[in-house]
Amino acid sequence: MFRENKSHLQTELFNTTTLMHPRTIAQLKKSWAPIYYEHVFCRIDEKKFAHLYCENNGSPNKPVNILLSLEFIKHLYDYTDEQLLEQYYFNYQIAYALGQRNLGELYICERTLYDFRRRLYEYTIQHPEEEDLIFQQFQGLLEHFLAITKIKTNEQRMDSTAIMPNIKRAGRLSLAFDVLKQGVAACPQELLPEKLQKVLEPAFKTEVLYRSRSQDVQARLEKIVELQEELLALTSNLPEIQAKPEIKLVQRFIDEQTTYDPEQKKRIVKENKDIRPDSLQSAYDQDATFRKKGNKEQVGYVCNLTETCSEENDVQFITDYVLEKNTKADVEMAAERLPKIKERTGVTDLYTDGGYYGEDLHRKAEAELNVKMHYTNLTGRQPEADKIPLTAFKIENRQKVLACPQQQIPTHTFYDEAKRKITAWFDPQICRECPLHEQCPVKIQKKKALLQFNQSALLAAETRQELADSQCRRENTSKRAAIEGTVSAIKRGHGAQKLTVRGQIKSALVMGFKCIAHNFQQLKNWFHIKRKEAREISVKPKISLPGVGVPV
């Protein structure tokens, strides 16, 4: 049964704090604990989590603001659950941050943490149309942090990073075995023939995985696929068993990794190059996908982060995050998130790398959202250096060609709105006599000289022209570069290098905890900066004269 925690608002007359030495109290007030209590703990909206509990039955829940805070602190310091609870029991700063003025006021065990996470996970699955509860909490805390720090959000930067869940990178043979073993274990053993029962024996795994030479891998893989097919055939008339996730996983593996050969009348294992990136990568995490970015192969997910970047800000806050399968392109994630970021923060300038460039995103940001996109580079094929760029032509509203670089006016110009294609015809005789005709993109024909290009090509040319300005490129790079440090802080400082959970939803919830922890770390830094500035102001400067110090 849900109940809000308001006990921290009424403290005891005598508690641990009142018994402390005055200097110890002064040190406590300078620590992170009072900042957390006032600006995070007291700002947690527990009512949003009421749906996780029964309305009118059962014992009262453990305080949501304490359970959530334990999660934030866990990822703030990258604790294990065991370390977290030990700190909660015996670290007075943590107790103070959680509204407790005496150690040991409330006992919380590991099972309580697991149960709260399970409720969060199940509620997120049941309400896929809503922003998850952790993101809602992230958003509420961010609004408060921005309000008290007066951080400017008009300029922001965006970057993505690979996130690996708690799985091992498995080869095809190991993956096939894991899928088969789970499927066999999910079936009643009395229904299985002897050769399928042997799959669960340690000797079978040793024989298949560890005693196979590289030239035997294909044959072993085919053998496992045959056993998987036999398992599916055995359960085809048993709807209850067939509906189990482990059996469905076997069917998915066969569909993704094999093709049916009608001549041989059997399943043939696909070549590696024929397997889709979104195919099954782990028997223990069905959402993880494969991606090759540059020379690096990645299995898992991608997290897209956005943060403020105005040079006037003392610190920068993460304003948005999203975790997707790593087969999703950066430009797709930006197109989905930018309208929401604009609505919440009023961003006007966004700094990204070339992976975020796309015609649709560029047009949407500029025309619909009034957001200027700034890139550090541009992906795709580079234009020929000896050719005249499209930006050398005089073009109105990216639709009508008014003149060529030599000021020749076209005889006719046309814009195809459906295909977003711009066409212009010039006098071929004038074009033949032009000294630039060899470098010009205009194609000279018998009766006309034709210039035809897509709007996307014009947008790319305009962006390349901006990047050609060394000062503009330097500014874009400078504004965007620091987000690499934020990514590093979250991965190394808050433990996102490899998550301790599996599955996209659980991974997204954990990344939400880490982003909140990072923003609180930035809030701590802001208070530290302001205290330092206050101390500097309080110390009046003196004019130094020989032998005399005269206060101003």
Coordinates of C-alpha atoms in Angstrom, one line a residue:
M1 CA 0.0 0.0 0.0
F2 CA 1.4 3.4 -1.0
R3 CA 2.2 6.0 1.6
E4 CA 4.2 9.2 1.2
N5 CA 7.3 9.7 3.4
K6 CA 7.0 13.0 5.3
S7 CA 8.7 11.9 8.5
H8 CA 11.8 13.8 7.6
L9 CA 9.9 17.1 7.8
Q10 CA 9.5 16.7 11.6
T11 CA 12.9 15.9 13.2
E12 CA 13.5 14.9 16.8
L13 CA 14.5 17.5 19.3
F14 CA 17.7 15.5 20.2
N15 CA 19.4 13.6 17.5
T16 CA 22.9 12.8 16.2
T17 CA 23.4 16.2 14.7
T18 CA 22.5 18.1 17.9
L19 CA 25.1 16.0 19.8
M20 CA 27.9 16.9 17.4
H21 CA 30.7 19.3 18.1
P22 CA 29.9 22.7 16.5
R23 CA 32.9 22.4 14.1
T24 CA 31.8 19.0 13.0
I25 CA 28.3 20.4 12.3
A26 CA 29.9 23.2 10.3
Q27 CA 31.8 20.6 8.2
L28 CA 28.7 18.6 7.7
K29 CA 26.8 21.7 6.4
K30 CA 29.6 22.3 3.8
S31 CA 29.4 18.7 2.5
W32 CA 27.2 17.4 -0.3
A33 CA 24.6 15.9 2.1
P34 CA 22.6 19.1 2.8
I35 CA 22.7 20.0 -0.9
Y36 CA 21.3 16.6 -1.8
Y37 CA 18.6 16.7 0.9
E38 CA 17.3 20.1 -0.1
H39 CA 17.6 19.9 -3.9
V40 CA 17.1 16.3 -4.6
F41 CA 15.5 14.4 -1.7
C42 CA 12.9 17.0 -1.0
R43 CA 12.1 17.4 -4.7
I44 CA 11.3 13.8 -5.4
D45 CA 7.6 13.5 -6.3
E46 CA 6.6 10.2 -4.6
K47 CA 3.0 10.4 -5.9
K48 CA 4.2 9.5 -9.4
F49 CA 5.2 6.1 -8.0
A50 CA 1.9 5.4 -6.3
H51 CA 0.9 3.1 -9.2
L52 CA 3.7 0.7 -8.2
Y53 CA 1.8 -0.3 -5.1
C54 CA -1.7 -1.5 -4.2
E55 CA -4.1 1.3 -3.3
N56 CA -5.8 -0.2 -0.3
N57 CA -4.2 -3.5 0.7
G58 CA -0.9 -4.7 2.2
S59 CA 1.6 -3.1 4.5
P60 CA 2.9 0.4 3.8
N61 CA 5.7 0.7 1.3
K62 CA 9.3 1.6 2.1
P63 CA 9.7 5.3 1.4
V64 CA 10.0 5.9 -2.3
N65 CA 12.2 9.0 -1.9
I66 CA 14.7 6.9 0.2
L67 CA 14.7 4.0 -2.3
L68 CA 15.1 6.3 -5.2
S69 CA 17.9 8.2 -3.4
L70 CA 19.7 5.0 -2.7
E71 CA 19.7 4.3 -6.5
F72 CA 21.0 7.8 -7.3
I73 CA 23.8 7.5 -4.7
K74 CA 24.7 4.0 -5.9
H75 CA 25.4 5.3 -9.4
L76 CA 26.9 8.6 -8.1
Y77 CA 29.7 6.7 -6.4
D78 CA 29.5 3.5 -8.5
Y79 CA 28.7 1.3 -5.5
T80 CA 27.6 -2.3 -5.5
D81 CA 24.4 -3.1 -3.7
E82 CA 26.4 -4.5 -0.8
Q83 CA 28.6 -1.4 -0.6
L84 CA 25.5 0.9 -0.9
L85 CA 23.7 -0.7 2.0
E86 CA 26.8 -0.6 4.1
Q87 CA 27.2 3.1 3.5
Y88 CA 23.5 3.6 4.2
Y89 CA 23.8 1.9 7.6
F90 CA 26.9 3.5 8.8
N91 CA 27.6 6.7 6.8
Y92 CA 26.0 9.7 8.5
Q93 CA 26.3 11.9 5.4
I94 CA 24.1 9.5 3.5
A95 CA 21.6 9.2 6.3
Y96 CA 21.5 13.0 6.5
A97 CA 21.0 13.3 2.8
L98 CA 18.1 10.9 3.1
G99 CA 16.3 13.0 5.8
Q100 CA 17.4 10.8 8.7
R101 CA 19.1 12.4 11.6
N102 CA 20.0 9.2 13.4
L103 CA 21.8 6.2 12.0
G104 CA 19.7 3.1 11.8
E105 CA 16.3 4.8 11.8
L106 CA 15.0 2.6 8.9
Y107 CA 16.3 -0.8 8.0
I108 CA 16.4 -1.7 4.3
C109 CA 17.6 -5.0 2.9
E110 CA 18.8 -6.0 -0.5
R111 CA 15.5 -7.7 -1.3
T112 CA 13.7 -4.3 -0.8
L113 CA 15.9 -2.8 -3.5
Y114 CA 15.3 -5.7 -5.9
D115 CA 11.6 -5.5 -5.4
F116 CA 11.5 -1.7 -6.1
R117 CA 13.5 -2.2 -9.3
R118 CA 11.2 -5.0 -10.4
R119 CA 8.1 -2.8 -9.9
L120 CA 9.8 0.0 -11.9
Y121 CA 10.6 -2.5 -14.7
E122 CA 7.2 -4.0 -14.8
Y123 CA 5.4 -0.7 -14.8
T124 CA 7.6 0.5 -17.7
I125 CA 6.7 -2.5 -19.7
Q126 CA 3.0 -2.1 -19.1
H127 CA 3.1 1.6 -20.1
P128 CA 5.3 1.8 -23.2
E129 CA 3.5 5.0 -24.4
E130 CA 4.7 7.0 -21.4
E131 CA 8.1 8.4 -20.5
D132 CA 9.4 6.1 -17.9
L133 CA 9.2 7.2 -14.2
I134 CA 12.9 7.7 -13.9
F135 CA 13.0 10.0 -16.9
Q136 CA 10.1 12.0 -15.4
Q137 CA 12.2 12.3 -12.2
F138 CA 15.2 13.3 -14.3
Q139 CA 13.2 16.0 -16.0
G140 CA 11.7 17.4 -12.7
L141 CA 15.1 17.6 -11.0
L142 CA 16.7 19.2 -14.1
E143 CA 14.1 22.0 -14.1
H144 CA 14.9 22.7 -10.4
F145 CA 18.6 22.6 -11.0
L146 CA 18.3 25.0 -13.9
A147 CA 16.1 27.3 -11.9
I148 CA 18.5 27.7 -9.0
T149 CA 21.7 27.9 -11.0
K150 CA 20.3 30.1 -13.8
I151 CA 22.2 27.9 -16.3
K152 CA 21.6 29.0 -20.0
T153 CA 20.1 26.3 -22.2
N154 CA 20.0 28.1 -25.5
E155 CA 23.3 26.4 -26.7
Q156 CA 23.5 22.6 -26.3
R157 CA 25.7 19.8 -27.7
M158 CA 24.8 16.2 -28.5
D159 CA 26.8 12.9 -28.8
S160 CA 26.2 9.2 -28.6
T161 CA 28.1 6.4 -27.0
A162 CA 28.0 2.6 -27.1
I163 CA 26.6 0.9 -24.0
M164 CA 27.2 -2.7 -23.3
P165 CA 24.8 -4.7 -21.0
N166 CA 25.9 -7.5 -18.7
I167 CA 26.6 -10.0 -21.4
K168 CA 29.7 -11.5 -23.0
R169 CA 30.4 -11.3 -26.7
A170 CA 29.6 -14.8 -27.9
G171 CA 30.6 -16.5 -31.2
R172 CA 27.9 -18.1 -33.3
L173 CA 28.6 -21.6 -31.9
S174 CA 28.5 -20.4 -28.3
L175 CA 25.3 -18.5 -29.0
A176 CA 23.6 -21.5 -30.7
F177 CA 24.5 -23.7 -27.7
D178 CA 23.2 -21.2 -25.1
V179 CA 19.9 -20.9 -27.0
L180 CA 19.5 -24.7 -27.3
K181 CA 20.4 -25.2 -23.6
Q182 CA 17.8 -22.7 -22.4
G183 CA 15.2 -24.3 -24.7
V184 CA 15.9 -27.8 -23.5
A185 CA 15.9 -26.7 -19.8
A186 CA 12.5 -25.1 -20.3
C187 CA 10.9 -28.5 -21.3
P188 CA 9.8 -31.3 -19.0
Q189 CA 12.7 -33.7 -19.0
E190 CA 10.5 -36.8 -19.3
L191 CA 9.4 -35.6 -22.8
L192 CA 12.9 -35.3 -24.2
P193 CA 14.7 -38.0 -26.0
E194 CA 18.1 -39.0 -24.7
K195 CA 20.2 -36.9 -27.1
L196 CA 18.4 -33.7 -26.1
Q197 CA 18.7 -34.6 -22.4
K198 CA 22.5 -34.8 -22.9
V199 CA 22.6 -31.1 -23.9
L200 CA 22.3 -30.2 -20.2
E201 CA 25.3 -32.4 -19.3
P202 CA 28.7 -30.6 -18.8
A203 CA 30.3 -33.1 -21.2
F204 CA 28.2 -31.9 -24.1
K205 CA 29.3 -28.3 -23.7
T206 CA 32.9 -29.3 -23.4
E207 CA 32.7 -31.5 -26.6
V208 CA 30.8 -28.8 -28.6
L209 CA 32.6 -25.6 -27.6
Y210 CA 36.0 -26.5 -26.2
R211 CA 37.1 -29.5 -28.2
S212 CA 36.2 -28.1 -31.6
R213 CA 38.8 -27.0 -34.1
S214 CA 38.2 -24.0 -36.3
Q215 CA 37.5 -26.2 -39.3
D216 CA 34.9 -28.1 -37.2
V217 CA 32.8 -25.1 -36.3
Q218 CA 30.5 -25.2 -39.3
A219 CA 29.7 -28.9 -38.7
R220 CA 29.1 -28.4 -35.0
L221 CA 26.8 -25.4 -35.7
E222 CA 24.8 -27.5 -38.1
K223 CA 24.5 -30.3 -35.5
I224 CA 23.2 -27.8 -32.9
V225 CA 20.7 -26.4 -35.4
E226 CA 19.4 -30.0 -36.1
L227 CA 18.9 -30.4 -32.3
Q228 CA 17.0 -27.1 -32.2
E229 CA 14.8 -28.2 -35.0
E230 CA 14.1 -31.5 -33.2
L231 CA 13.2 -29.6 -30.1
L232 CA 10.8 -27.3 -32.0
A233 CA 9.2 -30.4 -33.6
L234 CA 8.8 -32.0 -30.2
T235 CA 7.0 -29.0 -28.7
S236 CA 4.9 -28.1 -31.8
N237 CA 1.9 -30.0 -30.4
L238 CA 2.3 -28.6 -26.8
P239 CA 1.0 -25.0 -26.9
E240 CA 1.9 -24.3 -23.2
I241 CA 5.5 -25.2 -23.8
Q242 CA 5.7 -23.7 -27.3
A243 CA 4.6 -20.3 -25.8
K244 CA 7.6 -20.2 -23.4
P245 CA 10.1 -17.4 -24.2
E246 CA 13.0 -20.0 -24.3
I247 CA 11.3 -22.0 -27.1
K248 CA 10.4 -18.8 -29.0
L249 CA 14.1 -17.9 -28.8
V250 CA 15.1 -21.1 -30.4
Q251 CA 12.6 -20.4 -33.3
R252 CA 14.1 -16.8 -33.6
F253 CA 17.6 -18.2 -33.8
I254 CA 16.7 -20.6 -36.6
D255 CA 14.8 -18.0 -38.5
E256 CA 17.7 -15.5 -38.3
Q257 CA 20.7 -17.8 -38.7
T258 CA 19.5 -20.3 -41.3
T259 CA 17.7 -20.6 -44.6
Y260 CA 15.7 -23.6 -45.9
D261 CA 17.2 -25.4 -48.9
P262 CA 14.3 -27.2 -50.7
E263 CA 16.7 -29.4 -52.7
Q264 CA 18.5 -30.7 -49.7
K265 CA 15.3 -30.5 -47.6
K266 CA 17.1 -29.1 -44.6
R267 CA 18.2 -25.9 -42.9
I268 CA 21.5 -24.3 -44.2
V269 CA 23.5 -22.1 -41.9
K270 CA 23.9 -18.6 -43.3
E271 CA 27.3 -17.0 -43.9
N272 CA 28.3 -14.4 -41.4
K273 CA 27.9 -11.5 -43.9
D274 CA 24.3 -12.5 -44.5
I275 CA 23.2 -12.2 -40.9
R276 CA 21.4 -8.9 -40.0
P277 CA 22.8 -6.6 -37.4
D278 CA 19.6 -6.7 -35.4
S279 CA 19.7 -10.5 -35.1
L280 CA 20.1 -12.2 -31.7
Q281 CA 23.5 -11.5 -30.1
S282 CA 23.0 -13.1 -26.7
A283 CA 20.7 -15.7 -25.3
Y284 CA 20.5 -13.7 -22.1
D285 CA 19.7 -10.3 -23.7
Q286 CA 17.3 -10.5 -26.6
D287 CA 17.3 -6.7 -27.3
A288 CA 21.1 -6.3 -27.8
T289 CA 22.1 -5.7 -31.4
F290 CA 25.4 -5.6 -33.4
R291 CA 27.0 -2.5 -34.9
K292 CA 30.3 -1.8 -36.5
K293 CA 31.4 1.8 -36.1
G294 CA 34.7 2.6 -37.8
N295 CA 37.0 -0.3 -36.9
K296 CA 35.2 -1.2 -33.7
E297 CA 32.5 -3.9 -33.3
Q298 CA 29.9 -3.2 -30.7
V299 CA 27.2 -5.4 -29.1
G300 CA 24.5 -3.8 -27.0
Y301 CA 22.9 -0.4 -27.1
V302 CA 23.6 3.3 -27.9
C303 CA 22.9 6.1 -25.5
N304 CA 22.3 9.6 -27.0
L305 CA 23.2 12.5 -24.6
T306 CA 22.5 16.2 -24.8
E307 CA 23.9 18.8 -22.5
T308 CA 24.2 22.6 -22.2
C309 CA 27.4 24.2 -23.5
S310 CA 27.1 28.0 -23.1
E311 CA 30.5 29.5 -22.2
E312 CA 28.7 31.7 -19.7
N313 CA 27.7 28.7 -17.6
D314 CA 29.7 27.7 -14.5
V315 CA 28.7 24.1 -15.0
Q316 CA 26.9 22.1 -17.7
F317 CA 23.9 19.9 -17.1
I318 CA 22.6 16.9 -19.2
T319 CA 19.2 18.0 -20.6
D320 CA 18.2 14.8 -22.3
Y321 CA 19.2 11.1 -22.7
V322 CA 17.7 8.2 -24.6
L323 CA 18.9 4.6 -24.9
E324 CA 18.2 2.7 -28.2
K325 CA 19.4 -0.4 -30.0
N326 CA 22.8 0.4 -31.5
T327 CA 21.5 -0.2 -35.0
K328 CA 19.7 3.2 -34.7
A329 CA 21.6 6.0 -36.4
D330 CA 22.6 9.2 -34.6
V331 CA 20.5 11.3 -37.0
E332 CA 17.4 9.3 -36.3
M333 CA 17.7 9.7 -32.5
A334 CA 18.4 13.5 -32.9
A335 CA 15.3 13.9 -35.1
E336 CA 13.1 12.2 -32.5
R337 CA 14.6 13.9 -29.4
L338 CA 15.2 17.5 -30.7
P339 CA 11.5 18.6 -30.6
K340 CA 11.2 17.5 -27.0
I341 CA 14.4 19.2 -26.1
K342 CA 13.3 22.4 -27.8
E343 CA 10.0 22.2 -25.9
R344 CA 11.6 21.7 -22.5
T345 CA 14.7 23.9 -22.7
G346 CA 14.2 26.3 -25.6
V347 CA 17.5 25.3 -27.3
T348 CA 18.4 27.6 -30.3
D349 CA 21.9 26.2 -31.3
L350 CA 22.9 22.5 -31.3
Y351 CA 26.5 21.4 -31.8
T352 CA 27.1 17.8 -33.1
D353 CA 29.6 15.8 -35.1
G354 CA 29.1 14.8 -38.8
G355 CA 27.2 11.6 -37.8
Y356 CA 24.1 13.8 -37.0
Y357 CA 23.9 15.4 -40.4
G358 CA 20.8 14.6 -42.4
E359 CA 18.6 16.6 -44.8
D360 CA 15.4 15.9 -42.9
L361 CA 16.9 16.7 -39.5
H362 CA 18.6 19.9 -40.8
R363 CA 15.4 21.1 -42.5
K364 CA 13.2 20.2 -39.5
A365 CA 15.6 21.9 -37.0
E366 CA 15.8 25.1 -39.1
A367 CA 12.3 25.5 -40.5
E368 CA 10.1 24.0 -37.8
L369 CA 12.0 24.3 -34.5
N370 CA 14.2 27.4 -35.3
V371 CA 17.3 25.6 -34.1
K372 CA 20.6 26.2 -35.8
M373 CA 22.7 23.1 -36.4
H374 CA 26.4 23.3 -36.0
Y375 CA 28.7 20.4 -37.2
T376 CA 32.3 19.7 -36.6
N377 CA 32.6 17.8 -39.8
L378 CA 30.5 16.2 -42.5
T379 CA 30.2 12.5 -43.4
G380 CA 29.6 11.2 -46.9
R381 CA 31.4 11.6 -50.2
Q382 CA 33.5 14.7 -50.5
P383 CA 33.0 17.0 -53.5
E384 CA 35.7 17.2 -56.2
A385 CA 38.1 20.0 -55.3
D386 CA 38.3 21.3 -58.9
K387 CA 34.5 21.6 -59.3
I388 CA 32.5 24.8 -58.6
P389 CA 30.3 24.2 -55.5
L390 CA 26.5 24.8 -55.6
T391 CA 26.9 27.6 -53.1
A392 CA 28.6 29.6 -55.9
F393 CA 25.2 29.9 -57.7
K394 CA 22.7 32.5 -56.6
I395 CA 19.7 30.6 -55.3
E396 CA 16.5 32.0 -53.7
N397 CA 14.9 30.1 -50.8
R398 CA 16.7 26.9 -51.9
Q399 CA 14.2 26.6 -54.7
K400 CA 14.9 29.0 -57.5
V401 CA 18.2 29.5 -59.3
L402 CA 18.7 33.3 -60.1
A403 CA 22.2 33.3 -61.6
C404 CA 25.4 31.3 -62.1
P405 CA 28.8 32.3 -60.7
Q406 CA 29.4 34.3 -63.9
Q407 CA 26.1 36.1 -63.4
Q408 CA 24.3 34.4 -66.3
I409 CA 20.5 34.3 -65.7
P410 CA 18.9 31.0 -66.5
T411 CA 16.3 30.8 -69.3
H412 CA 14.1 28.7 -67.1
T413 CA 14.1 27.4 -63.5
F414 CA 11.8 24.8 -61.8
Y415 CA 11.4 23.3 -58.4
D416 CA 9.9 19.8 -57.9
E417 CA 8.5 20.0 -54.4
A418 CA 7.7 16.3 -54.2
K419 CA 11.2 15.2 -55.1
R420 CA 12.8 18.3 -53.6
K421 CA 14.7 18.7 -56.9
I422 CA 15.9 22.0 -58.4
T423 CA 16.3 22.4 -62.2
A424 CA 17.6 25.3 -64.2
W425 CA 18.3 25.7 -67.9
F426 CA 21.0 28.1 -69.3
D427 CA 22.0 29.3 -72.8
P428 CA 24.4 26.6 -74.0
Q429 CA 26.2 29.0 -76.3
I430 CA 27.1 31.3 -73.4
C431 CA 28.1 28.3 -71.3
R432 CA 30.5 26.9 -74.0
E433 CA 32.3 30.3 -74.1
C434 CA 32.5 30.5 -70.3
P435 CA 36.1 30.2 -69.0
L436 CA 34.7 28.1 -66.1
H437 CA 32.7 25.6 -68.1
E438 CA 35.1 22.7 -67.3
Q439 CA 34.7 23.2 -63.5
C440 CA 31.0 24.0 -63.7
P441 CA 28.4 21.4 -62.7
V442 CA 26.1 22.6 -65.5
K443 CA 25.9 19.9 -68.2
I444 CA 26.1 21.4 -71.7
Q445 CA 23.9 19.7 -74.3
K446 CA 23.0 20.5 -77.9
K447 CA 20.0 22.7 -77.3
K448 CA 20.4 23.6 -73.6
A449 CA 22.7 23.7 -70.6
L450 CA 21.2 21.8 -67.7
L451 CA 21.8 22.2 -63.9
Q452 CA 19.9 19.8 -61.7
F453 CA 20.4 18.9 -58.1
N454 CA 18.6 17.9 -54.9
Q455 CA 18.0 20.2 -52.0
S456 CA 20.0 17.8 -49.8
A457 CA 23.1 18.4 -52.0
L458 CA 22.6 22.2 -51.6
L459 CA 22.3 21.9 -47.8
A460 CA 25.4 19.8 -47.7
A461 CA 27.3 22.3 -49.8
E462 CA 26.2 25.2 -47.5
T463 CA 27.3 23.2 -44.5
R464 CA 30.7 22.5 -46.0
Q465 CA 31.0 26.1 -46.9
E466 CA 30.5 27.0 -43.2
L467 CA 33.1 24.4 -42.1
A468 CA 35.6 25.8 -44.6
D469 CA 35.7 28.9 -42.4
S470 CA 38.5 27.9 -39.9
Q471 CA 37.1 30.1 -37.2
C472 CA 33.6 28.6 -37.5
R473 CA 35.0 25.1 -37.5
R474 CA 37.2 25.9 -34.5
E475 CA 34.2 27.3 -32.6
N476 CA 32.0 24.3 -33.4
T477 CA 34.7 21.9 -32.4
S478 CA 35.4 23.7 -29.2
K479 CA 31.7 23.8 -28.2
R480 CA 31.1 20.1 -28.9
A481 CA 34.4 18.6 -27.7
A482 CA 33.6 18.8 -23.9
I483 CA 30.7 16.3 -24.2
E484 CA 33.4 13.6 -24.7
G485 CA 34.4 14.4 -21.1
T486 CA 30.8 14.0 -20.0
V487 CA 30.5 10.6 -21.7
S488 CA 33.8 9.6 -20.0
A489 CA 32.6 10.8 -16.6
I490 CA 29.4 8.7 -16.9
K491 CA 31.2 5.6 -18.2
R492 CA 34.2 5.7 -15.8
G493 CA 33.0 7.7 -12.9
H494 CA 29.4 6.4 -12.7
G495 CA 30.0 2.8 -14.0
A496 CA 28.4 2.9 -17.5
Q497 CA 31.4 1.2 -19.1
K498 CA 29.5 -2.0 -18.7
L499 CA 26.1 -2.2 -17.1
T500 CA 25.2 -4.8 -14.5
V501 CA 21.8 -5.4 -16.1
R502 CA 20.4 -6.9 -19.3
G503 CA 17.7 -5.8 -21.7
Q504 CA 16.9 -2.4 -23.2
I505 CA 14.3 -1.3 -20.6
K506 CA 16.5 -2.2 -17.6
S507 CA 19.5 -0.6 -19.3
A508 CA 17.5 2.6 -20.0
L509 CA 16.4 2.8 -16.3
V510 CA 19.9 2.4 -15.1
M511 CA 21.2 5.1 -17.5
G512 CA 18.5 7.4 -16.1
F513 CA 19.9 6.9 -12.6
K514 CA 23.4 7.6 -13.9
C515 CA 22.4 10.8 -15.7
I516 CA 20.6 12.1 -12.5
A517 CA 23.7 11.2 -10.5
H518 CA 25.9 13.2 -13.0
N519 CA 23.6 16.2 -12.9
F520 CA 23.8 16.2 -9.1
Q521 CA 27.6 16.0 -9.3
Q522 CA 27.4 19.2 -11.4
L523 CA 25.1 20.8 -8.9
K524 CA 27.7 20.1 -6.2
N525 CA 30.4 21.7 -8.3
W526 CA 28.2 24.8 -8.8
F527 CA 27.7 25.2 -5.1
H528 CA 31.5 24.8 -4.6
I529 CA 32.2 27.5 -7.2
K530 CA 29.7 29.9 -5.6
R531 CA 31.2 29.4 -2.1
K532 CA 34.7 30.0 -3.5
E533 CA 33.5 33.2 -5.2
A534 CA 31.8 34.3 -1.9
R535 CA 35.0 33.8 0.0
E536 CA 37.0 35.8 -2.5
I537 CA 34.5 38.7 -2.3
S538 CA 34.6 38.7 1.5
V539 CA 38.4 39.1 1.6
K540 CA 39.0 42.8 0.7
P541 CA 42.0 43.5 -1.4
K542 CA 44.8 45.6 0.0
I543 CA 47.1 48.2 -1.7
S544 CA 50.7 47.2 -1.1
L545 CA 53.0 50.1 -0.1
P546 CA 56.5 49.7 1.2
G547 CA 56.2 48.6 4.7
V548 CA 52.5 49.5 5.0
G549 CA 49.3 47.6 4.1
V550 CA 46.4 50.0 3.5
P551 CA 42.9 48.4 3.2
V552 CA 40.7 49.8 0.4

